[in-house]
Amino acid sequence: MSAALTLWVKGMGLWAPGIADWSQFCDVVRGNATPGEVTRPLADALPPNERRRAPESVLLAAAAAGQAVTMSGRSAADLPCVFVSGHGDQTITDYMCETLATAPTELSPIRFHNSVHNAPAGYWTIATHCHAASSAVSAADFSFGAGLLEAATLAVADDRDVLFVAYDIAGTGLLGEMTRSTGAFAASLVLSPHEEPGAIRVDVSLVAGNIAAGPGDVSVLAPIARSNPSALGLPLMEALARGAPQAVRIAAAGNLDLHVDMESLR
Amino acid sequence: MPPLAIRAFTATSALGRGVDAHAAALAASQTGLRRNDFSSAPLDCWIGRVDGLENEPLPDDFTSWDCRNNRLAWAGLAQDNFMDAVRTARETYGASRVAVLLGTSTSSIGATEEGYRRKEDGRLPRDMAFANLHTPHSLAGFVATAMELEGPCITVATACSSSAKVFATAERLIRLGLVDAAVVGGVDTLCDSVLFGFNSLELVSPEPCRPFDAARRGISIGEAAGFALLERIEAAPDAPRFVGYGESSDAHHMSTPHPEGLGAELALNDALARAGLSPTDIDYINLHGTASLKNDEVEAALVTRRFRESTRASSTKGFTGHTLGAAGILEAVITLLAMRDSQVPANIHADTPDPQCGPQMAWTREQRPVRVALSNSFGFGGNNACLAFAAAERLA
């Protein structure tokens, strides 16, 4: 096992079908509620005109990110950010490939510039006036773990708080059969290298092998955990929602797991 | 930051396969651009194309990864004994101690496009129905599989800064002791998404791109693969050094740069600070220089206001085209060649220099020592990166 990266989780955000935010998620995890009606992700960090025209992936990522940043009490403008997605905006990829197959010169310029994998990072940094480093990464089914590792190393190496966002939307069209993504999910954390009262300490290390179990312990969340690559991070988010000491394994690459040791919330 | 050794590096682009083909074309100031002959209905523009990939399927073990982008990755890995260097690193450190960190903008999407063109009964054709082919991570997933590496593995996709930012990720992982070596780089290939996409934004030039020309008309799109193997300097004390990086966000617009180059300058300042350098230390800057109206205007102004007159600067996109997510690594390799060969590449195709340009611009090739150099990469979404390199002896 590698030396551990020690971090404090200062903010958390989440959107899943029927779970609009972190506090609803906590209620579901603690058995006090079940997922309700599916609502549109509330991306209130984006200005209203951007909220209207932003693609689904951007709204979803910004909704989760906004919750985590608000909880952290930090200003988004100062936070470097790492956005990870297994498949990016599959609706736009499907549109692009369909259009290119039939009428390539009619490709929409707006859809093209929204098709870049870093569209959520771009919209987010523009909306929050963030000039810090922003990244957009991908790692297929290892995306949540690989993105978390990128965010955690950035926080420790640069000694500053970092925003981590994982998101994936449902697959569409011919592509959907390949990605097997059946629903949308986003989760976000503000990670800090500095201790703070109320923040949850996590120690992250690399371990050879993939023993990360499938879904976590909450049965109503099991279908969501299987719905897309980002949702494979649910066991970690469930553990954070419980706030009890626990160890979680999250796959970060082929034959490589993140081992996350979590302290109890004081 | 503690400098890192660049144990091995390689590039494959329209200039040829391997570093010597690049060095020869740069020495001759000979472009690799050609009239667009890609796709069934080629747009009237110029491209930087790598010949022969159509007839070079991946070995049978990798059929589920076979697409133009991964073929170019495979062709690129085969140059300059790069695979041997990676094998040695794997044997020295262990498979889980070597990271694979690669940048791309469109990865294998050319395969997805083809699948849609050839759809059968509303599904992708059976010979293309592999999940590995239809995901942004296809590139790094393939390279890690082919090189049998089991360390951290990510694909960075921040448009045209992608394969510059992987150097930063590698530095963090090595400094924190999580890995001992990293394969960094990137691959992007010609595909309809980028040709018709940039065309829809009216950013594609009908003639070979002319970076920093007053009458430039837009970009020429190219394809490339490039790789570098990074290790701690104790492991390769004579190798050229990666000494600094800067990353920033414009927070301005999705597809046009900040008008005053705010993000670009923040990335520059970050790179200089991490490297412990000042602008006067810089011998050469490989510019982003896409030949788009806005990029070159902003970047020319930045160079003019921040660097001494004798610092040399050029864009090499007139040679290779804009290789998008591979531009960061391709131009890092070109910068390392400038250092190796004591040769500043020409900024070709600029017949009438933009008046914004200062005396730093190298309009023609120059023979002179290059010991400390920068490479700029700026992407859509206002995503900026700047890399700093130095010859080993400078820091000895």
XYZ file of C-alpha atoms in Angstrom:
662
model
C 0.000 0.000 0.000
C 1.299 3.474 -0.842
C 1.765 6.215 1.727
C -1.585 7.782 2.503
C -2.777 11.178 1.374
C -4.509 12.802 4.321
C -7.424 15.065 3.477
C -10.445 16.599 5.120
C -13.800 16.567 3.339
C -15.271 20.033 3.841
C -18.215 19.885 1.490
C -20.383 17.272 -0.186
C -22.930 17.388 -2.971
C -24.955 14.795 -4.833
C -27.693 14.419 -7.409
C -29.299 11.129 -8.373
C -32.693 10.277 -9.842
C -35.154 11.038 -7.040
C -32.444 12.525 -4.812
C -32.094 16.247 -5.407
C -29.320 17.072 -2.955
C -26.987 15.979 -0.194
C -29.459 16.290 2.660
C -32.016 14.094 0.847
C -29.238 11.620 0.172
C -28.350 11.519 3.878
C -31.999 10.791 4.701
C -32.026 7.909 2.209
C -28.766 6.474 3.514
C -30.019 6.609 7.107
C -33.228 4.849 6.125
C -35.420 7.867 6.824
C -36.553 8.318 3.208
C -36.570 6.647 -0.185
C -35.764 8.309 -3.518
C -38.698 10.537 -4.526
C -39.764 12.269 -7.684
C -37.059 12.920 -10.274
C -36.330 16.638 -10.451
C -34.174 18.723 -12.796
C -30.707 19.302 -11.285
C -30.653 22.732 -9.659
C -27.480 24.360 -10.945
C -27.893 27.643 -9.127
C -24.195 28.492 -9.426
C -24.815 29.130 -13.126
C -26.440 32.398 -14.216
C -30.093 31.924 -15.319
C -29.387 32.276 -19.060
C -26.616 29.652 -18.874
C -28.895 27.388 -16.844
C -31.437 27.510 -19.668
C -29.063 26.644 -22.480
C -26.437 24.483 -20.788
C -26.438 20.807 -21.745
C -27.594 18.201 -19.221
C -24.062 17.147 -18.251
C -23.175 20.724 -17.301
C -26.336 21.229 -15.212
C -25.789 17.942 -13.429
C -22.124 18.569 -12.615
C -22.773 22.175 -11.580
C -25.657 21.124 -9.310
C -23.513 18.714 -7.303
C -20.519 21.072 -7.315
C -22.627 23.982 -6.072
C -23.868 21.982 -3.080
C -20.368 20.918 -2.050
C -18.911 24.409 -2.385
C -21.778 25.963 -0.405
C -21.339 23.439 2.396
C -17.589 24.085 2.474
C -18.085 27.815 2.952
C -15.295 28.374 0.423
C -15.469 30.620 -2.599
C -15.609 28.639 -5.838
C -13.418 31.306 -7.434
C -10.453 30.124 -5.353
C -10.858 26.375 -5.820
C -8.948 24.428 -8.461
C -11.390 21.866 -9.826
C -11.254 18.348 -11.235
C -14.264 17.155 -13.224
C -14.395 13.475 -14.097
C -16.864 11.639 -16.294
C -16.770 8.172 -17.786
C -18.541 9.157 -20.970
C -19.048 12.920 -20.996
C -22.245 14.276 -22.525
C -23.554 11.209 -24.341
C -26.578 13.073 -25.700
C -24.277 15.463 -27.554
C -21.968 12.662 -28.742
C -25.025 10.841 -30.109
C -26.236 14.023 -31.833
C -22.764 14.690 -33.299
C -22.356 11.174 -34.680
C -25.894 11.083 -36.114
C -25.460 14.489 -37.762
C -21.996 13.667 -39.103
C -23.376 10.449 -40.603
C -26.171 12.248 -42.426
C -25.565 15.991 -42.881
C -22.072 16.873 -41.588
C -22.074 20.476 -42.798
C -25.202 21.129 -40.708
C -23.374 20.423 -37.442
C -24.379 22.990 -34.805
C -21.452 25.166 -33.650
C -22.980 25.473 -30.165
C -23.352 21.720 -29.830
C -19.773 21.319 -31.054
C -18.316 23.626 -28.446
C -20.495 21.993 -25.797
C -19.194 18.579 -26.905
C -15.734 19.014 -25.407
C -15.150 16.861 -22.337
C -14.227 19.966 -20.368
C -17.525 21.767 -21.028
C -18.666 21.455 -17.377
C -15.253 22.710 -16.183
C -15.476 25.559 -18.687
C -19.018 26.621 -17.744
C -18.211 26.243 -14.042
C -15.057 28.367 -14.098
C -16.783 31.028 -16.212
C -19.809 31.161 -13.880
C -17.738 31.268 -10.692
C -14.950 33.537 -12.043
C -12.443 30.842 -11.182
C -8.968 31.372 -12.676
C -7.407 28.426 -10.843
C -6.463 25.188 -12.610
C -9.406 23.204 -13.918
C -9.269 19.736 -15.352
C -11.534 17.259 -17.094
C -10.547 13.621 -16.931
C -11.942 10.232 -17.786
C -11.166 6.616 -16.949
C -14.101 4.468 -18.138
C -15.471 2.441 -15.198
C -12.574 3.605 -13.034
C -13.549 7.243 -13.482
C -14.726 8.052 -9.961
C -11.596 6.623 -8.344
C -9.191 8.013 -10.942
C -10.750 11.478 -10.707
C -10.713 11.369 -6.910
C -7.023 10.456 -6.989
C -6.303 13.377 -9.325
C -8.165 15.790 -7.027
C -6.586 14.384 -3.851
C -3.035 14.600 -5.235
C -3.668 18.156 -6.437
C -4.911 19.194 -2.966
C -1.936 17.669 -1.138
C 0.756 18.556 -3.689
C -0.306 22.197 -4.002
C -1.465 22.479 -0.367
C -4.834 23.967 -1.256
C -8.507 23.050 -1.207
C -9.783 21.390 -4.368
C -13.237 20.801 -5.821
C -13.881 17.266 -7.110
C -16.907 16.504 -9.282
C -17.907 13.182 -10.841
C -20.864 13.072 -13.238
C -22.372 10.898 -15.939
C -25.671 11.097 -17.775
C -27.750 8.337 -19.345
C -26.660 6.913 -22.674
C -28.587 7.754 -25.816
C -28.975 6.166 -29.226
C -26.528 3.644 -30.607
C -23.869 4.805 -28.182
C -26.067 4.031 -25.176
C -25.833 0.302 -25.813
C -22.042 0.514 -25.572
C -21.803 2.707 -22.475
C -24.590 0.860 -20.634
C -25.338 4.083 -18.769
C -28.979 3.962 -17.738
C -29.323 7.055 -15.609
C -27.714 10.279 -14.459
C -25.642 10.707 -11.314
C -23.275 13.323 -9.950
C -21.304 13.610 -6.728
C -18.965 16.311 -5.503
C -16.512 16.890 -2.671
C -14.454 19.817 -1.461
C -11.176 18.256 -0.332
C -8.744 20.092 1.895
C -5.234 19.273 3.097
C -6.037 21.216 6.282
C -7.966 20.048 9.306
C -11.065 21.947 10.269
C -13.705 21.299 12.951
C -16.638 19.413 11.467
C -14.693 18.156 8.454
C -14.300 14.411 7.957
C -10.730 13.138 7.779
C -10.004 10.661 5.002
C -6.725 8.843 4.360
C -6.397 7.765 0.743
C -3.839 5.201 -0.383
C -3.256 3.069 -3.465
C -3.581 -0.701 -3.227
C -2.849 -3.212 -5.980
C -5.841 -5.292 -7.058
C -9.504 -4.573 -7.669
C -11.624 -5.797 -4.797
C -13.943 -2.794 -4.742
C -17.322 -4.335 -4.076
C -20.301 -3.393 -6.209
C -22.997 -1.249 -4.666
C -22.897 -0.101 -1.046
C -25.143 -1.238 1.770
C -28.289 0.745 1.019
C -30.493 -1.474 -1.120
C -32.622 1.304 -2.624
C -29.407 2.837 -3.987
C -28.175 -0.370 -5.642
C -29.837 0.304 -9.034
C -28.338 3.808 -9.067
C -24.852 2.452 -8.296
C -25.047 0.300 -11.403
C -26.368 3.084 -13.638
C -23.109 4.718 -14.809
C -19.353 4.973 -14.050
C -19.611 7.975 -11.727
C -22.225 6.218 -9.616
C -19.631 3.567 -8.779
C -18.452 6.119 -6.224
C -21.671 5.702 -4.225
C -20.116 3.507 -1.504
C -17.798 6.379 -0.578
C -20.616 8.917 -0.627
C -22.761 6.593 1.542
C -19.940 6.253 4.053
C -19.542 10.043 4.192
C -23.296 10.433 4.703
C -23.172 8.032 7.654
C -20.266 9.919 9.184
C -19.064 6.815 11.065
C -15.530 5.382 10.890
C -15.306 3.105 7.894
C -12.921 1.919 5.161
C -14.028 1.919 1.523
C -12.318 0.608 -1.605
C -12.929 2.407 -4.917
C -11.433 1.150 -8.181
C -9.047 3.713 -9.720
C -7.519 1.721 -12.601
C -7.203 -1.840 -13.824
C -5.758 -3.774 -10.867
C -5.519 -0.637 -8.710
C -7.880 0.457 -5.937
C -8.100 3.504 -3.730
C -8.316 2.499 -0.091
C -10.135 5.262 1.780
C -10.039 5.240 5.586
C -12.596 7.506 7.113
C -12.609 8.961 10.585
C -15.814 9.636 12.433
C -17.305 13.081 12.346
C -16.448 14.930 15.514
C 9.222 21.787 -7.895
C 11.940 19.110 -7.965
C 12.811 18.745 -11.666
C 12.024 15.455 -13.397
C 14.119 13.613 -15.962
C 12.666 13.030 -19.406
C 14.162 9.576 -19.873
C 12.684 9.088 -23.352
C 10.457 11.014 -25.747
C 8.977 10.564 -29.189
C 6.510 12.053 -31.656
C 4.670 11.015 -34.802
C 2.833 13.573 -36.902
C 2.474 14.833 -40.467
C 6.237 15.461 -40.291
C 6.887 11.730 -40.024
C 7.444 9.015 -37.475
C 9.940 9.570 -34.691
C 12.058 12.483 -33.546
C 14.604 12.396 -36.374
C 11.881 12.861 -39.004
C 10.693 15.880 -37.007
C 14.185 17.285 -36.605
C 14.826 16.946 -40.345
C 11.608 18.726 -41.341
C 12.224 21.488 -38.796
C 15.797 21.924 -40.062
C 14.494 22.238 -43.622
C 11.545 24.462 -42.601
C 9.432 22.003 -44.585
C 5.694 21.804 -43.767
C 3.858 18.503 -43.420
C 0.483 19.998 -44.347
C -1.438 18.799 -47.397
C -4.737 19.511 -49.083
C -7.542 17.767 -47.183
C -7.992 14.228 -48.482
C -9.600 12.850 -45.325
C -13.173 11.522 -45.056
C -15.715 10.828 -47.760
C -16.690 14.454 -48.291
C -13.524 16.441 -47.569
C -13.906 20.113 -46.695
C -11.784 22.512 -48.712
C -8.934 22.993 -46.257
C -5.453 21.721 -45.364
C -4.606 19.003 -42.883
C -1.647 17.399 -41.155
C -2.140 13.697 -41.812
C -0.100 10.656 -40.783
C 0.231 8.305 -43.751
C -0.424 4.605 -43.659
C -2.633 4.167 -40.569
C -5.499 2.805 -42.703
C -3.410 -0.274 -43.451
C -1.993 -0.856 -39.976
C -4.543 -2.684 -37.823
C -3.547 -3.294 -34.218
C -2.140 -6.740 -33.360
C -4.819 -9.418 -32.844
C -4.572 -9.197 -29.038
C -5.946 -5.653 -29.206
C -8.830 -6.053 -31.695
C -11.373 -4.539 -29.293
C -9.259 -1.348 -29.223
C -8.664 -1.083 -32.995
C -9.395 2.424 -34.315
C -7.421 5.186 -36.012
C -6.556 6.911 -32.730
C -5.189 3.788 -31.062
C -3.374 2.817 -34.283
C -1.635 6.171 -34.156
C -0.860 5.594 -30.469
C 0.635 2.210 -31.338
C 2.647 3.658 -34.243
C 3.898 6.412 -31.957
C 4.923 4.044 -29.155
C 6.963 2.028 -31.673
C 9.350 4.932 -32.458
C 12.614 5.954 -30.826
C 12.878 2.811 -28.675
C 10.145 4.253 -26.502
C 8.545 0.896 -25.741
C 11.898 -0.439 -24.555
C 12.270 2.478 -22.167
C 8.793 1.805 -20.775
C 9.549 -1.887 -20.423
C 12.695 -1.057 -18.478
C 10.738 1.258 -16.180
C 8.149 -1.458 -15.596
C 10.865 -3.968 -14.722
C 12.714 -1.485 -12.518
C 9.780 -0.109 -10.552
C 6.948 -2.620 -11.010
C 3.811 -2.280 -13.124
C 1.797 -0.572 -10.376
C 4.495 2.106 -9.863
C 4.314 3.462 -13.430
C 1.406 5.777 -14.308
C -0.198 6.200 -17.739
C -1.435 9.776 -18.158
C -2.532 10.750 -21.644
C -4.339 13.676 -23.223
C -6.745 13.722 -26.130
C -9.661 15.826 -27.271
C -11.639 13.295 -29.267
C -9.929 9.973 -28.449
C -11.575 7.164 -30.425
C -14.658 9.097 -31.521
C -13.723 8.512 -35.172
C -14.708 4.881 -34.564
C -18.050 5.915 -33.067
C -18.656 8.165 -36.094
C -17.925 5.234 -38.406
C -20.223 2.993 -36.395
C -23.079 5.471 -36.865
C -22.387 5.698 -40.604
C -22.439 1.925 -40.891
C -25.254 1.196 -38.474
C -27.112 -2.086 -38.892
C -30.736 -2.390 -37.731
C -30.408 0.625 -35.486
C -27.271 -0.677 -33.755
C -23.541 -0.273 -34.181
C -22.167 -2.871 -36.602
C -21.053 -6.040 -34.849
C -17.371 -5.591 -35.759
C -17.343 -2.249 -33.911
C -19.503 -3.186 -30.928
C -16.741 -2.950 -28.322
C -17.178 -0.756 -25.255
C -13.426 0.027 -25.340
C -13.898 1.867 -28.637
C -16.683 4.197 -27.602
C -15.378 6.018 -24.565
C -13.043 8.995 -24.025
C -10.717 6.732 -22.036
C -10.049 4.479 -25.026
C -6.602 6.049 -25.488
C -5.076 5.635 -22.016
C -6.957 2.370 -21.504
C -5.342 0.976 -24.641
C -1.836 2.215 -23.882
C -1.933 0.863 -20.306
C -3.145 -2.489 -21.629
C -0.573 -2.631 -24.428
C 2.293 -1.598 -22.142
C 1.076 -3.866 -19.301
C 1.104 -1.031 -16.784
C -1.048 -1.029 -13.660
C -0.367 2.335 -12.047
C -2.762 5.284 -11.968
C -4.233 5.705 -15.434
C -6.252 8.673 -16.664
C -7.197 10.361 -19.885
C -7.116 14.143 -19.608
C -9.525 15.805 -22.020
C -9.304 19.573 -21.638
C -9.331 20.173 -25.398
C -6.072 21.643 -26.718
C -4.236 21.749 -23.368
C -4.875 18.032 -22.637
C -1.452 16.546 -23.299
C 0.350 19.426 -21.601
C -1.619 19.015 -18.365
C -0.593 15.362 -18.049
C 2.920 16.554 -17.170
C 1.468 18.321 -14.128
C -0.448 15.230 -13.034
C 2.721 13.151 -13.369
C 4.747 15.600 -11.309
C 2.237 15.474 -8.454
C 2.056 11.656 -8.431
C 5.847 11.291 -8.454
C 6.490 14.022 -5.867
C 3.958 12.467 -3.489
C 5.627 9.084 -3.861
C 2.613 7.343 -5.393
C 4.557 6.285 -8.509
C 8.191 6.244 -9.631
C 7.672 6.906 -13.330
C 4.956 8.114 -15.658
C 4.214 7.643 -19.328
C 2.779 11.001 -20.362
C 1.677 12.216 -23.755
C -1.319 12.293 -25.983
C -2.877 11.279 -29.259
C -5.521 12.901 -31.419
C -6.521 11.835 -34.902
C -8.368 13.409 -37.770
C -12.096 12.742 -37.594
C -15.294 14.343 -38.817
C -16.128 15.725 -35.364
C -13.192 18.124 -35.396
C -13.085 18.872 -39.127
C -16.789 19.722 -39.381
C -16.911 21.047 -35.818
C -14.196 23.668 -36.249
C -15.646 24.359 -39.696
C -19.017 25.140 -38.066
C -17.246 27.692 -35.850
C -15.637 29.209 -38.977
C -12.185 28.628 -37.514
C -10.733 26.484 -40.341
C -8.430 28.145 -42.860
C -8.912 27.382 -46.578
C -5.118 27.614 -47.005
C -2.221 26.140 -44.978
C -2.439 27.833 -41.572
C -0.336 30.980 -41.113
C 0.310 31.534 -37.410
C 0.973 35.182 -36.527
C 0.483 36.406 -40.104
C -1.507 39.641 -40.254
C -3.838 38.007 -42.795
C -4.149 34.600 -41.089
C -7.424 32.863 -41.831
C -7.726 30.177 -39.165
C -6.401 26.795 -38.191
C -5.303 23.711 -40.106
C -6.195 20.554 -38.213
C -3.613 17.836 -37.800
C -3.120 14.532 -36.031
C -0.255 13.352 -33.869
C 0.932 10.991 -31.185
C 3.618 11.857 -28.685
C 4.957 10.316 -25.504
C 7.501 11.048 -22.807
C 8.725 8.911 -19.932
C 9.231 10.909 -16.736
C 11.313 9.749 -13.794
C 13.179 11.323 -10.877
C 16.420 12.972 -12.010
C 18.593 10.595 -9.972
C 17.416 7.842 -12.325
C 18.589 9.663 -15.482
C 20.873 12.558 -14.525
C 21.902 13.407 -18.083
C 18.407 13.507 -19.554
C 16.684 16.797 -20.333
C 14.555 18.093 -17.486
C 10.901 18.951 -17.015
C 11.248 21.839 -14.562
C 7.894 23.575 -14.232
C 4.267 23.843 -15.223
C 1.432 26.274 -14.945
C -2.283 25.639 -15.167
C -5.103 28.183 -15.187
C -8.612 28.957 -16.351
C -9.671 32.013 -18.360
C -13.181 32.118 -16.840
C -14.156 34.066 -19.919
C -15.769 32.122 -22.792
C -16.126 28.526 -24.016
C -14.512 29.047 -27.412
C -12.636 32.351 -27.431
C -9.649 33.297 -25.284
C -9.627 36.047 -22.683
C -9.009 39.283 -24.634
C -6.079 40.353 -22.425
C -4.645 36.861 -22.147
C -5.331 36.755 -18.406
C -5.424 32.948 -18.155
C -2.419 32.516 -20.430
C -0.382 34.892 -18.284
C -1.452 33.177 -15.048
C -0.281 29.850 -16.492
C 3.017 31.442 -17.522
C 3.538 32.936 -14.052
C 2.699 29.614 -12.385
C 5.181 27.739 -14.611
C 7.971 30.259 -13.984
C 7.341 30.206 -10.224
C 7.385 26.404 -9.974
C 10.566 26.282 -12.066
C 12.239 29.105 -10.139
C 12.808 30.970 -13.397
C 12.254 34.526 -14.535
C 11.246 35.555 -18.064
C 14.830 36.633 -18.758
C 15.974 33.004 -18.331
C 13.894 31.793 -21.266
C 15.746 31.070 -24.505
C 12.830 29.753 -26.549
C 9.029 29.590 -26.374
C 7.057 27.191 -28.516
C 3.844 29.160 -28.854
C 0.311 27.842 -29.013
C -0.014 29.948 -32.204
C -3.016 28.270 -33.813
C -3.448 30.915 -36.541
C -6.913 31.730 -35.226
C -7.472 35.490 -35.136
C -7.963 35.748 -31.398
C -5.399 33.286 -30.048
C -2.487 34.751 -31.949
C -3.438 38.328 -31.115
C -3.564 37.595 -27.391
C -0.465 35.398 -27.356
C 1.648 37.809 -29.421
C 0.837 40.597 -26.984
C 1.791 38.392 -24.030
C 5.190 37.512 -25.512
C 5.884 41.123 -26.474
C 5.150 42.454 -22.993
C 6.808 39.749 -20.885
C 10.024 38.629 -22.576
C 13.387 40.142 -23.468
C 13.991 40.858 -27.147
C 16.485 38.025 -27.539
C 14.098 35.332 -26.311
C 13.049 33.416 -29.413
C 9.427 32.422 -30.023
C 7.642 30.519 -32.762
C 4.549 28.481 -33.446
C 5.211 25.192 -35.239
C 1.598 24.639 -36.255
C 2.510 25.673 -39.806
C 4.472 22.389 -39.918
C 2.065 19.988 -38.239
C -1.309 21.680 -38.150
C -3.132 22.052 -34.854
C -3.085 18.564 -33.408
C -5.585 19.571 -30.688
C -5.324 17.233 -27.686
C -1.913 16.042 -28.912
C -0.532 19.550 -29.391
C 0.849 19.766 -25.851
C 3.074 16.699 -26.170
C 3.946 17.211 -29.837
C 5.159 20.727 -29.119
C 6.897 19.615 -25.924
C 8.852 17.145 -28.063
C 9.612 19.849 -30.649
C 10.837 22.051 -27.798
C 13.082 19.245 -26.519
C 14.454 18.861 -30.060
C 15.172 22.597 -30.190
C 17.241 22.077 -27.032
C 18.918 18.901 -28.338
C 19.831 20.359 -31.742
C 20.447 23.987 -30.684
C 17.937 25.009 -33.300
C 15.012 27.404 -33.005
C 12.244 26.246 -35.357
C 10.913 28.818 -37.817
C 7.426 30.250 -37.533
C 6.615 29.305 -41.131
C 3.894 30.679 -43.444
C 3.830 34.161 -41.903
C 4.637 36.330 -44.911
C 3.349 39.537 -43.337
C 3.894 39.427 -39.573
C 1.048 40.606 -37.398
C 2.015 44.075 -36.088
C 1.299 42.829 -32.533
C 4.363 40.596 -32.776
C 7.556 41.720 -31.078
C 11.227 41.132 -31.903
C 11.076 37.759 -30.133
C 9.467 36.049 -33.107
C 11.720 33.653 -35.014
C 10.347 34.005 -38.538
C 13.126 31.822 -39.891
C 15.106 28.953 -38.416
C 17.956 30.007 -36.139
C 20.950 28.019 -34.980
C 21.623 28.931 -31.346
C 21.796 27.240 -27.951
C 18.439 26.600 -26.278
C 18.921 25.680 -22.640
C 15.652 26.771 -21.056
C 12.384 26.720 -22.958
C 8.632 26.984 -22.546
C 5.738 25.431 -24.439
C 2.274 27.010 -24.378
C -1.016 25.147 -24.788
C -4.401 26.861 -24.526
C -7.697 25.061 -24.946
C -11.435 25.536 -25.376
C -13.229 26.339 -22.191
C -10.386 28.725 -21.358
C -8.126 25.904 -20.202
C -4.450 26.923 -20.193
C -1.162 25.154 -19.580
C 2.463 26.203 -19.848
C 5.383 23.761 -19.536
C 9.022 24.578 -18.748
C 12.008 22.473 -19.792
C 15.747 22.811 -19.195
C 18.874 21.074 -20.387
C 20.460 18.848 -17.738
C 23.709 20.816 -17.625
C 21.983 24.091 -16.851
C 20.977 22.845 -13.445
C 24.076 20.739 -12.815
